[in-house]
Amino acid sequence: MAKRARAVRWGVPVAAVAVVAAAVGTGPVIAAVRGDQALPDRTAEQLLADVARTWQSGRMPPMSGTIVETASLGLPSLPGLTGLSGGPGPSAASATSLLSGSHQLKIWYAGEDRFRLMLPGEMSETDVVADGDTVWLWDSAANKATRLTAPAAPGGGHGGGHSGGPEGGFPLRPGPASPYATPEQAARQALKAAGSDTAISVGDDVTVAGRAAYQIVLTPTSADSLIKDVRVALDGEKLMPLRVQVYTKGAAEPAFEVGFESLSFTAPAPENFSFTPPAGAKVEQETATPPVGHRPEAVAEAHDRGSVVGSGWDSVLVTSLPEAPVRDVPAQQQDGKGPDGLDAAALLDGLKGAATPVSGQWGSGRLLRTKVVSILITDDGRLLAGAVTPEALYRAAGVKG
């Protein structure tokens, strides 16, 4: 069986050409700005085309390195998030910890089915080790090893095959609070957000992890966006994302940054992908769950959770609040938390407590403002959120669905 036809592709996520094509095809304003003498000059169009070809090939070079994520979002301390998990994978980092401070992720990559991710914790570590069709999750704090298998497809065989799909990376689950955040994933999301309300230019060349890099700058043109710009550093030789920085208006330092602190394109030693559960460890077998975007029922679930008002950088999520805290849950969840460890009732109470009373023609409610996001909880039972000014939320609140 050809390697690309393997039933389950466990590779690190890479974006398809459609993502970059969307950024160009929707008509952003692209400026042809310079590079430096350290790298050959390239326009924004040329760099986007280069990245598209690199991602379309689906091949990443062998590498090892350390990724550092730093976040300073200005969020208050909210109950209900502690212990939030992204599903199969490291549990050492809670959602709240990933939304502030700095965190490391070590990576060894030899191919789409041979890689290792290690998330250091305090006196512990959590690993994802993939070697061919064998994938282990190791949590040293819990002294537990979990061997993952692919889910069965409806028509027989195994699920999870992507047939060259754009987001690969199963079982890695992308998300804003995912401990698997990588420059590749962040760059994919940034370019996906770029549309006709985005000016795209080439900034000054930078050095990331000792490597010369181009810098694509995505600047929202909307006055309602809280984002000043997003800067994507591309390796000058490999043309893969090395770092993504998100700057908010009026701030000198990035509110969010994920990038390589160290990086080597030397093939990792084979022993990095060998794992045997230690003596005395609890060993479990689980069926891996594909990322949300790869499940057919996810479309219906997303529709039930709400709608989006506006587009691009001005997008506002509008969803209904639960009528009452959900307590009718299975025995293993009788603490009131959902399957991902989220205590929705406590989180909602925390949001309301940290928010300020507001009112207008749209109605009344409570507003929470941070550097990156604005959240409006209306008295008629809606929650609106977006990386926009409060005025944009008020307009969205006035739109009757």
mmCIF file of C-alpha atoms in Angstrom:
data_model
loop_
_atom_site.group_PDB
_atom_site.id
_atom_site.type_symbol
_atom_site.label_atom_id
_atom_site.label_comp_id
_atom_site.label_asym_id
_atom_site.label_seq_id
_atom_site.Cartn_x
_atom_site.Cartn_y
_atom_site.Cartn_z
ATOM 1 C CA MET A 1 0.000 0.000 0.000
ATOM 2 C CA ALA A 2 1.354 3.398 -0.938
ATOM 3 C CA LYS A 3 2.304 5.631 1.933
ATOM 4 C CA ARG A 4 -0.225 8.325 0.975
ATOM 5 C CA ALA A 5 -2.969 5.687 0.962
ATOM 6 C CA ARG A 6 -2.286 4.712 4.574
ATOM 7 C CA ALA A 7 -5.584 4.281 6.461
ATOM 8 C CA VAL A 8 -4.683 6.899 9.031
ATOM 9 C CA ARG A 9 -2.354 9.844 8.431
ATOM 10 C CA TRP A 10 -0.899 10.881 11.767
ATOM 11 C CA GLY A 11 1.202 13.715 10.366
ATOM 12 C CA VAL A 12 1.659 17.199 11.770
ATOM 13 C CA PRO A 13 -1.101 19.452 10.308
ATOM 14 C CA VAL A 14 -0.391 21.264 7.052
ATOM 15 C CA ALA A 15 -2.754 23.590 5.193
ATOM 16 C CA ALA A 16 -3.808 23.093 1.604
ATOM 17 C CA VAL A 17 -3.449 25.489 -1.263
ATOM 18 C CA ALA A 18 -7.141 26.417 -0.921
ATOM 19 C CA VAL A 19 -6.401 28.330 2.269
ATOM 20 C CA VAL A 20 -3.868 30.600 0.626
ATOM 21 C CA ALA A 21 -5.942 30.804 -2.530
ATOM 22 C CA ALA A 22 -8.828 32.086 -0.438
ATOM 23 C CA ALA A 23 -6.612 34.782 1.041
ATOM 24 C CA VAL A 24 -5.654 35.980 -2.440
ATOM 25 C CA GLY A 25 -8.842 35.227 -4.342
ATOM 26 C CA THR A 26 -11.175 37.250 -2.124
ATOM 27 C CA GLY A 27 -9.388 40.401 -3.097
ATOM 28 C CA PRO A 28 -7.175 41.621 -0.237
ATOM 29 C CA VAL A 29 -5.056 44.670 -0.824
ATOM 30 C CA ILE A 30 -1.544 43.382 -1.473
ATOM 31 C CA ALA A 31 1.453 45.670 -1.323
ATOM 32 C CA ALA A 32 4.692 44.745 -3.071
ATOM 33 C CA VAL A 33 7.189 45.595 -0.356
ATOM 34 C CA ARG A 34 10.838 44.754 -0.016
ATOM 35 C CA GLY A 35 12.828 42.054 1.543
ATOM 36 C CA ASP A 36 16.283 42.664 2.987
ATOM 37 C CA GLN A 37 19.713 41.880 1.601
ATOM 38 C CA ALA A 38 19.733 38.707 3.714
ATOM 39 C CA LEU A 39 17.031 37.141 1.518
ATOM 40 C CA PRO A 40 16.058 37.576 -2.145
ATOM 41 C CA ASP A 41 13.297 40.123 -2.661
ATOM 42 C CA ARG A 42 9.794 38.663 -2.959
ATOM 43 C CA THR A 43 6.429 40.326 -3.186
ATOM 44 C CA ALA A 44 3.476 39.236 -1.067
ATOM 45 C CA GLU A 45 1.961 37.468 -4.085
ATOM 46 C CA GLN A 46 5.157 35.510 -4.651
ATOM 47 C CA LEU A 47 5.452 34.491 -1.000
ATOM 48 C CA LEU A 48 1.831 33.355 -0.850
ATOM 49 C CA ALA A 49 2.328 31.322 -4.009
ATOM 50 C CA ASP A 50 5.504 29.782 -2.548
ATOM 51 C CA VAL A 51 3.684 28.825 0.642
ATOM 52 C CA ALA A 52 0.792 27.417 -1.379
ATOM 53 C CA ARG A 53 3.132 25.128 -3.302
ATOM 54 C CA THR A 54 4.849 24.017 -0.112
ATOM 55 C CA TRP A 55 1.556 23.209 1.618
ATOM 56 C CA GLN A 56 0.000 21.634 -1.474
ATOM 57 C CA SER A 57 2.861 19.159 -1.653
ATOM 58 C CA GLY A 58 1.913 17.919 1.822
ATOM 59 C CA ARG A 59 5.576 17.317 2.636
ATOM 60 C CA MET A 60 7.436 18.797 5.566
ATOM 61 C CA PRO A 61 11.182 18.421 5.997
ATOM 62 C CA PRO A 62 12.521 16.259 8.843
ATOM 63 C CA MET A 63 13.114 18.480 11.856
ATOM 64 C CA SER A 64 13.311 18.807 15.593
ATOM 65 C CA GLY A 65 12.877 21.855 17.747
ATOM 66 C CA THR A 66 11.097 23.685 20.533
ATOM 67 C CA ILE A 67 7.960 25.762 19.977
ATOM 68 C CA VAL A 68 7.076 28.478 22.498
ATOM 69 C CA GLU A 69 3.571 29.882 22.825
ATOM 70 C CA THR A 70 3.155 33.176 24.677
ATOM 71 C CA ALA A 71 -0.245 34.702 25.388
ATOM 72 C CA SER A 72 -1.291 37.903 27.106
ATOM 73 C CA LEU A 73 -4.945 38.228 26.176
ATOM 74 C CA GLY A 74 -6.076 40.277 29.151
ATOM 75 C CA LEU A 75 -8.697 37.722 30.194
ATOM 76 C CA PRO A 76 -9.852 37.713 33.805
ATOM 77 C CA SER A 77 -9.538 34.584 35.907
ATOM 78 C CA LEU A 78 -12.644 32.574 35.052
ATOM 79 C CA PRO A 79 -13.958 29.501 36.876
ATOM 80 C CA GLY A 80 -15.134 26.562 34.829
ATOM 81 C CA LEU A 81 -12.105 26.419 32.540
ATOM 82 C CA THR A 82 -9.581 24.721 34.831
ATOM 83 C CA GLY A 83 -8.837 21.238 33.623
ATOM 84 C CA LEU A 84 -10.403 21.824 30.227
ATOM 85 C CA SER A 85 -9.118 19.197 27.821
ATOM 86 C CA GLY A 86 -9.027 19.109 24.049
ATOM 87 C CA GLY A 87 -9.820 15.421 23.911
ATOM 88 C CA PRO A 88 -7.139 12.762 23.320
ATOM 89 C CA GLY A 89 -3.806 14.374 23.980
ATOM 90 C CA PRO A 90 -1.801 16.129 26.644
ATOM 91 C CA SER A 91 -3.801 17.072 29.702
ATOM 92 C CA ALA A 92 -0.989 18.874 31.492
ATOM 93 C CA ALA A 93 -2.099 22.282 30.258
ATOM 94 C CA SER A 94 -5.490 23.672 31.114
ATOM 95 C CA ALA A 95 -7.265 26.186 28.926
ATOM 96 C CA THR A 96 -6.637 28.934 31.443
ATOM 97 C CA SER A 97 -2.905 28.263 31.571
ATOM 98 C CA LEU A 98 -2.648 28.315 27.777
ATOM 99 C CA LEU A 99 -4.388 31.698 27.654
ATOM 100 C CA SER A 100 -1.645 33.402 29.647
ATOM 101 C CA GLY A 101 2.096 33.114 30.147
ATOM 102 C CA SER A 102 4.557 31.073 28.090
ATOM 103 C CA HIS A 103 4.458 27.367 27.302
ATOM 104 C CA GLN A 104 6.737 24.983 25.437
ATOM 105 C CA LEU A 105 6.049 22.213 22.960
ATOM 106 C CA LYS A 106 8.952 20.042 21.794
ATOM 107 C CA ILE A 107 8.676 18.357 18.416
ATOM 108 C CA TRP A 108 10.561 15.636 16.554
ATOM 109 C CA TYR A 109 9.338 15.034 13.005
ATOM 110 C CA ALA A 110 10.572 12.409 10.544
ATOM 111 C CA GLY A 111 7.480 12.034 8.372
ATOM 112 C CA GLU A 112 3.694 12.229 8.371
ATOM 113 C CA ASP A 113 3.477 8.989 10.357
ATOM 114 C CA ARG A 114 6.620 9.323 12.486
ATOM 115 C CA PHE A 115 6.707 12.188 14.943
ATOM 116 C CA ARG A 116 6.795 12.968 18.629
ATOM 117 C CA LEU A 117 5.336 15.897 20.559
ATOM 118 C CA MET A 118 6.287 16.528 24.160
ATOM 119 C CA LEU A 119 4.530 19.023 26.399
ATOM 120 C CA PRO A 120 6.638 19.683 29.517
ATOM 121 C CA GLY A 121 4.779 20.196 32.770
ATOM 122 C CA GLU A 122 5.795 20.929 36.323
ATOM 123 C CA MET A 123 7.722 17.811 37.344
ATOM 124 C CA SER A 124 5.989 15.915 34.533
ATOM 125 C CA GLU A 125 5.598 15.579 30.793
ATOM 126 C CA THR A 126 2.935 14.514 28.330
ATOM 127 C CA ASP A 127 3.860 12.951 24.983
ATOM 128 C CA VAL A 128 2.267 11.974 21.690
ATOM 129 C CA VAL A 129 4.448 9.386 19.973
ATOM 130 C CA ALA A 130 3.593 8.194 16.449
ATOM 131 C CA ASP A 131 5.542 5.441 14.693
ATOM 132 C CA GLY A 132 3.712 4.206 11.624
ATOM 133 C CA ASP A 133 0.235 2.997 12.602
ATOM 134 C CA THR A 134 1.132 2.962 16.310
ATOM 135 C CA VAL A 135 0.293 6.067 18.313
ATOM 136 C CA TRP A 136 0.790 6.436 22.058
ATOM 137 C CA LEU A 137 -0.295 9.161 24.468
ATOM 138 C CA TRP A 138 1.815 9.245 27.637
ATOM 139 C CA ASP A 139 0.893 11.236 30.743
ATOM 140 C CA SER A 140 3.663 10.901 33.309
ATOM 141 C CA ALA A 141 1.716 12.763 36.012
ATOM 142 C CA ALA A 142 -1.108 10.210 35.807
ATOM 143 C CA ASN A 143 1.333 7.371 35.041
ATOM 144 C CA LYS A 144 -0.964 6.431 32.165
ATOM 145 C CA ALA A 145 -0.245 5.333 28.589
ATOM 146 C CA THR A 146 -3.022 5.248 25.985
ATOM 147 C CA ARG A 147 -2.661 3.461 22.675
ATOM 148 C CA LEU A 148 -4.821 5.007 19.948
ATOM 149 C CA THR A 149 -6.496 3.203 17.098
ATOM 150 C CA ALA A 150 -8.412 4.694 14.189
ATOM 151 C CA PRO A 151 -12.234 4.630 14.284
ATOM 152 C CA ALA A 152 -14.058 2.309 11.893
ATOM 153 C CA ALA A 153 -15.529 3.994 8.822
ATOM 154 C CA PRO A 154 -19.266 3.503 8.050
ATOM 155 C CA GLY A 155 -18.447 1.536 4.897
ATOM 156 C CA GLY A 156 -15.919 -0.685 6.603
ATOM 157 C CA GLY A 157 -12.190 -0.358 7.061
ATOM 158 C CA HIS A 158 -10.792 2.536 9.054
ATOM 159 C CA GLY A 159 -11.915 6.104 9.355
ATOM 160 C CA GLY A 160 -9.585 9.029 9.488
ATOM 161 C CA GLY A 161 -8.148 8.757 6.002
ATOM 162 C CA HIS A 162 -7.991 12.199 4.499
ATOM 163 C CA SER A 163 -7.346 11.568 0.847
ATOM 164 C CA GLY A 164 -5.060 14.531 0.713
ATOM 165 C CA GLY A 165 -7.443 16.700 2.767
ATOM 166 C CA PRO A 166 -6.266 20.147 3.773
ATOM 167 C CA GLU A 167 -5.911 19.763 7.498
ATOM 168 C CA GLY A 168 -4.328 16.335 8.012
ATOM 169 C CA GLY A 169 -2.876 16.035 11.441
ATOM 170 C CA PHE A 170 -5.454 13.669 12.916
ATOM 171 C CA PRO A 171 -5.527 12.996 15.861
ATOM 172 C CA LEU A 172 -4.091 16.422 16.666
ATOM 173 C CA ARG A 173 -6.997 18.685 17.455
ATOM 174 C CA PRO A 174 -6.594 22.357 16.575
ATOM 175 C CA GLY A 175 -8.292 24.986 18.668
ATOM 176 C CA PRO A 176 -7.625 28.235 20.477
ATOM 177 C CA ALA A 177 -6.890 26.447 23.723
ATOM 178 C CA SER A 178 -5.164 23.422 22.247
ATOM 179 C CA PRO A 179 -1.758 22.537 23.690
ATOM 180 C CA TYR A 180 -0.862 21.446 20.142
ATOM 181 C CA ALA A 181 -0.744 25.025 18.820
ATOM 182 C CA THR A 182 1.989 25.242 16.180
ATOM 183 C CA PRO A 183 3.157 28.037 13.850
ATOM 184 C CA GLU A 184 1.725 25.987 10.967
ATOM 185 C CA GLN A 185 -1.756 25.875 12.491
ATOM 186 C CA ALA A 186 -1.704 29.535 13.508
ATOM 187 C CA ALA A 187 -0.550 30.612 10.037
ATOM 188 C CA ARG A 188 -3.331 28.561 8.443
ATOM 189 C CA GLN A 189 -5.936 30.265 10.600
ATOM 190 C CA ALA A 190 -4.493 33.731 9.962
ATOM 191 C CA LEU A 191 -4.441 33.303 6.186
ATOM 192 C CA LYS A 192 -7.928 31.836 6.260
ATOM 193 C CA ALA A 193 -9.160 34.980 8.023
ATOM 194 C CA ALA A 194 -7.589 37.274 5.425
ATOM 195 C CA GLY A 195 -10.124 38.529 2.903
ATOM 196 C CA SER A 196 -11.194 41.690 1.157
ATOM 197 C CA ASP A 197 -10.939 43.584 4.458
ATOM 198 C CA THR A 198 -7.229 42.769 4.767
ATOM 199 C CA ALA A 199 -4.145 44.574 3.502
ATOM 200 C CA ILE A 200 -1.321 42.096 2.885
ATOM 201 C CA SER A 201 2.269 43.304 2.731
ATOM 202 C CA VAL A 202 5.828 42.113 3.276
ATOM 203 C CA GLY A 203 7.503 43.429 6.402
ATOM 204 C CA ASP A 204 11.166 43.541 7.310
ATOM 205 C CA ASP A 205 13.059 40.270 7.267
ATOM 206 C CA VAL A 206 13.417 38.744 10.721
ATOM 207 C CA THR A 207 15.457 36.020 12.397
ATOM 208 C CA VAL A 208 13.548 33.210 14.117
ATOM 209 C CA ALA A 209 15.339 30.332 15.850
ATOM 210 C CA GLY A 210 18.548 31.468 14.162
ATOM 211 C CA ARG A 211 17.037 31.303 10.673
ATOM 212 C CA ALA A 212 16.440 34.178 8.252
ATOM 213 C CA ALA A 213 12.740 34.592 7.536
ATOM 214 C CA TYR A 214 10.389 36.657 5.413
ATOM 215 C CA GLN A 215 7.483 38.309 7.184
ATOM 216 C CA ILE A 216 3.978 38.531 5.743
ATOM 217 C CA VAL A 217 1.893 41.195 7.505
ATOM 218 C CA LEU A 218 -1.909 40.885 7.512
ATOM 219 C CA THR A 219 -3.553 44.189 8.486
ATOM 220 C CA PRO A 220 -7.335 44.394 8.978
ATOM 221 C CA THR A 221 -8.747 47.498 7.306
ATOM 222 C CA SER A 222 -11.913 47.517 9.403
ATOM 223 C CA ALA A 223 -12.153 50.153 12.127
ATOM 224 C CA ASP A 224 -14.153 47.705 14.256
ATOM 225 C CA SER A 225 -11.393 45.093 14.470
ATOM 226 C CA LEU A 226 -9.346 44.949 17.682
ATOM 227 C CA ILE A 227 -6.489 43.372 15.727
ATOM 228 C CA LYS A 228 -3.777 45.742 14.539
ATOM 229 C CA ASP A 229 -1.993 43.123 12.434
ATOM 230 C CA VAL A 230 -0.920 39.495 12.259
ATOM 231 C CA ARG A 231 2.697 38.786 11.325
ATOM 232 C CA VAL A 232 3.621 35.434 9.801
ATOM 233 C CA ALA A 233 7.349 34.663 9.599
ATOM 234 C CA LEU A 234 8.287 32.239 6.786
ATOM 235 C CA ASP A 235 11.580 30.395 6.677
ATOM 236 C CA GLY A 236 13.640 31.895 3.863
ATOM 237 C CA GLU A 237 14.775 28.479 2.622
ATOM 238 C CA LYS A 238 12.004 26.011 3.516
ATOM 239 C CA LEU A 239 9.130 28.533 3.176
ATOM 240 C CA MET A 240 7.325 27.052 6.176
ATOM 241 C CA PRO A 241 5.882 29.174 9.020
ATOM 242 C CA LEU A 242 8.346 29.713 11.846
ATOM 243 C CA ARG A 243 6.338 32.171 13.929
ATOM 244 C CA VAL A 244 2.957 33.903 14.103
ATOM 245 C CA GLN A 245 2.393 37.068 16.139
ATOM 246 C CA VAL A 246 -0.933 38.782 16.787
ATOM 247 C CA TYR A 247 -0.777 42.488 17.681
ATOM 248 C CA THR A 248 -3.754 44.411 19.005
ATOM 249 C CA LYS A 249 -4.348 48.104 18.477
ATOM 250 C CA GLY A 250 -2.443 50.337 20.890
ATOM 251 C CA ALA A 251 -0.143 47.545 22.142
ATOM 252 C CA ALA A 252 3.619 47.412 21.634
ATOM 253 C CA GLU A 253 3.942 43.686 22.376
ATOM 254 C CA PRO A 254 2.026 40.829 20.730
ATOM 255 C CA ALA A 255 -1.072 39.609 22.548
ATOM 256 C CA PHE A 256 -0.373 36.130 21.190
ATOM 257 C CA GLU A 257 2.742 34.567 19.716
ATOM 258 C CA VAL A 258 3.682 31.038 18.755
ATOM 259 C CA GLY A 259 7.020 30.275 17.166
ATOM 260 C CA PHE A 260 10.124 28.148 17.133
ATOM 261 C CA GLU A 261 12.662 28.948 19.839
ATOM 262 C CA SER A 262 15.086 26.394 18.418
ATOM 263 C CA LEU A 263 14.947 24.429 15.166
ATOM 264 C CA SER A 264 17.115 21.931 13.319
ATOM 265 C CA PHE A 265 16.338 20.371 9.958
ATOM 266 C CA THR A 266 18.459 17.295 10.738
ATOM 267 C CA ALA A 267 16.470 14.060 10.747
ATOM 268 C CA PRO A 268 15.711 12.971 14.349
ATOM 269 C CA ALA A 269 17.182 9.716 15.620
ATOM 270 C CA PRO A 270 14.821 6.676 15.319
ATOM 271 C CA GLU A 271 14.752 6.138 19.096
ATOM 272 C CA ASN A 272 12.720 9.341 19.459
ATOM 273 C CA PHE A 273 9.716 7.476 18.012
ATOM 274 C CA SER A 274 10.023 4.340 20.104
ATOM 275 C CA PHE A 275 7.790 4.109 23.175
ATOM 276 C CA THR A 276 7.173 1.321 25.675
ATOM 277 C CA PRO A 277 4.933 1.954 28.704
ATOM 278 C CA PRO A 278 7.010 1.921 31.898
ATOM 279 C CA ALA A 279 6.541 -0.894 34.366
ATOM 280 C CA GLY A 280 3.600 -0.194 36.636
ATOM 281 C CA ALA A 281 1.958 2.307 34.259
ATOM 282 C CA LYS A 282 -1.774 2.108 33.592
ATOM 283 C CA VAL A 283 -2.261 1.119 29.936
ATOM 284 C CA GLU A 284 -5.483 1.840 28.057
ATOM 285 C CA GLN A 285 -6.766 1.396 24.509
ATOM 286 C CA GLU A 286 -8.910 4.093 22.891
ATOM 287 C CA THR A 287 -10.394 4.935 19.524
ATOM 288 C CA ALA A 288 -9.114 8.320 18.434
ATOM 289 C CA THR A 289 -11.664 11.029 17.705
ATOM 290 C CA PRO A 290 -11.017 13.074 14.539
ATOM 291 C CA PRO A 291 -10.808 16.847 14.854
ATOM 292 C CA VAL A 292 -14.214 18.523 14.952
ATOM 293 C CA GLY A 293 -13.906 19.811 11.399
ATOM 294 C CA HIS A 294 -13.581 16.249 10.066
ATOM 295 C CA ARG A 295 -16.784 14.890 11.630
ATOM 296 C CA PRO A 296 -19.953 15.093 9.474
ATOM 297 C CA GLU A 297 -22.135 15.814 12.511
ATOM 298 C CA ALA A 298 -19.935 18.839 13.347
ATOM 299 C CA VAL A 299 -21.802 20.990 10.816
ATOM 300 C CA ALA A 300 -25.121 20.378 12.535
ATOM 301 C CA GLU A 301 -23.539 20.868 15.963
ATOM 302 C CA ALA A 302 -22.044 24.189 14.912
ATOM 303 C CA HIS A 303 -25.388 25.322 13.528
ATOM 304 C CA ASP A 304 -27.106 24.470 16.810
ATOM 305 C CA ARG A 305 -24.536 26.458 18.782
ATOM 306 C CA GLY A 306 -25.264 29.739 17.022
ATOM 307 C CA SER A 307 -24.703 31.886 13.976
ATOM 308 C CA VAL A 308 -22.197 34.427 12.700
ATOM 309 C CA VAL A 309 -23.044 38.052 11.995
ATOM 310 C CA GLY A 310 -20.644 39.902 9.693
ATOM 311 C CA SER A 311 -17.596 38.470 7.950
ATOM 312 C CA GLY A 312 -13.821 38.466 8.054
ATOM 313 C CA TRP A 313 -12.249 40.345 10.947
ATOM 314 C CA ASP A 314 -15.665 41.777 11.870
ATOM 315 C CA SER A 315 -17.269 38.379 12.451
ATOM 316 C CA VAL A 316 -19.387 38.139 15.594
ATOM 317 C CA LEU A 317 -20.538 34.803 16.994
ATOM 318 C CA VAL A 318 -24.106 34.931 18.287
ATOM 319 C CA THR A 319 -25.351 32.000 20.342
ATOM 320 C CA SER A 320 -28.102 31.275 22.860
ATOM 321 C CA LEU A 321 -27.259 30.765 26.497
ATOM 322 C CA PRO A 322 -28.432 27.558 28.154
ATOM 323 C CA GLU A 323 -31.724 28.072 29.969
ATOM 324 C CA ALA A 324 -30.367 26.411 33.088
ATOM 325 C CA PRO A 325 -27.176 24.660 34.216
ATOM 326 C CA VAL A 326 -27.059 21.191 32.741
ATOM 327 C CA ARG A 327 -26.895 18.638 35.556
ATOM 328 C CA ASP A 328 -28.566 15.636 33.907
ATOM 329 C CA VAL A 329 -25.310 14.039 32.858
ATOM 330 C CA PRO A 330 -23.792 10.567 33.020
ATOM 331 C CA ALA A 331 -22.406 9.347 36.328
ATOM 332 C CA GLN A 332 -18.828 10.061 35.324
ATOM 333 C CA GLN A 333 -19.810 13.710 34.724
ATOM 334 C CA GLN A 334 -21.922 14.356 37.824
ATOM 335 C CA ASP A 335 -19.637 17.216 38.817
ATOM 336 C CA GLY A 336 -21.583 19.328 36.292
ATOM 337 C CA LYS A 337 -18.762 19.447 33.779
ATOM 338 C CA GLY A 338 -19.053 18.572 30.120
ATOM 339 C CA PRO A 339 -17.078 15.826 28.343
ATOM 340 C CA ASP A 340 -14.148 18.219 27.856
ATOM 341 C CA GLY A 341 -14.040 19.254 31.513
ATOM 342 C CA LEU A 342 -15.888 22.541 30.883
ATOM 343 C CA ASP A 343 -18.192 23.726 33.665
ATOM 344 C CA ALA A 344 -20.458 25.927 31.541
ATOM 345 C CA ALA A 345 -22.521 27.215 34.445
ATOM 346 C CA ALA A 346 -19.473 28.313 36.444
ATOM 347 C CA LEU A 347 -17.895 29.866 33.371
ATOM 348 C CA LEU A 348 -21.043 31.835 32.568
ATOM 349 C CA ASP A 349 -21.290 33.069 36.148
ATOM 350 C CA GLY A 350 -17.647 34.144 35.992
ATOM 351 C CA LEU A 351 -18.184 36.040 32.751
ATOM 352 C CA LYS A 352 -21.190 37.861 34.172
ATOM 353 C CA GLY A 353 -19.313 38.744 37.335
ATOM 354 C CA ALA A 354 -16.382 40.237 35.434
ATOM 355 C CA ALA A 355 -18.571 42.133 32.947
ATOM 356 C CA THR A 356 -20.004 45.661 33.111
ATOM 357 C CA PRO A 357 -23.726 46.497 32.759
ATOM 358 C CA VAL A 358 -24.545 48.099 29.378
ATOM 359 C CA SER A 359 -27.693 48.995 27.460
ATOM 360 C CA GLY A 360 -28.840 50.523 24.173
ATOM 361 C CA GLN A 361 -31.445 50.276 21.452
ATOM 362 C CA TRP A 362 -30.497 46.610 21.063
ATOM 363 C CA GLY A 363 -31.494 45.902 24.713
ATOM 364 C CA SER A 364 -29.445 45.438 27.866
ATOM 365 C CA GLY A 365 -26.840 43.070 29.225
ATOM 366 C CA ARG A 366 -23.266 42.859 30.442
ATOM 367 C CA LEU A 367 -20.044 43.562 28.494
ATOM 368 C CA LEU A 368 -16.577 42.084 29.001
ATOM 369 C CA ARG A 369 -13.699 43.774 27.144
ATOM 370 C CA THR A 370 -10.169 42.420 26.699
ATOM 371 C CA LYS A 371 -7.310 43.343 24.390
ATOM 372 C CA VAL A 372 -8.315 40.688 21.878
ATOM 373 C CA VAL A 373 -12.006 39.932 22.300
ATOM 374 C CA SER A 374 -15.260 41.591 23.355
ATOM 375 C CA ILE A 375 -18.064 39.509 24.895
ATOM 376 C CA LEU A 376 -21.671 40.640 25.346
ATOM 377 C CA ILE A 377 -24.174 38.672 27.439
ATOM 378 C CA THR A 378 -27.665 40.028 26.804
ATOM 379 C CA ASP A 379 -30.502 39.923 29.281
ATOM 380 C CA ASP A 380 -32.658 38.151 26.688
ATOM 381 C CA GLY A 381 -30.374 35.112 26.807
ATOM 382 C CA ARG A 382 -27.776 35.578 24.080
ATOM 383 C CA LEU A 383 -23.974 35.606 24.078
ATOM 384 C CA LEU A 384 -22.085 37.570 21.408
ATOM 385 C CA ALA A 385 -18.319 37.462 21.007
ATOM 386 C CA GLY A 386 -15.733 38.648 18.506
ATOM 387 C CA ALA A 387 -12.346 40.332 18.098
ATOM 388 C CA VAL A 388 -14.227 43.571 17.577
ATOM 389 C CA THR A 389 -15.189 46.769 19.374
ATOM 390 C CA PRO A 390 -18.243 46.773 21.657
ATOM 391 C CA GLU A 391 -20.070 48.879 19.071
ATOM 392 C CA ALA A 392 -19.832 46.005 16.590
ATOM 393 C CA LEU A 393 -21.364 43.677 19.197
ATOM 394 C CA TYR A 394 -24.206 46.129 19.817
ATOM 395 C CA ARG A 395 -24.978 46.259 16.086
ATOM 396 C CA ALA A 396 -24.947 42.467 15.901
ATOM 397 C CA ALA A 397 -27.197 42.298 18.957
ATOM 398 C CA GLY A 398 -29.710 44.466 17.113
ATOM 399 C CA VAL A 399 -29.910 41.994 14.224
ATOM 400 C CA LYS A 400 -32.902 39.757 14.804
ATOM 401 C CA GLY A 401 -32.376 36.270 13.515
#
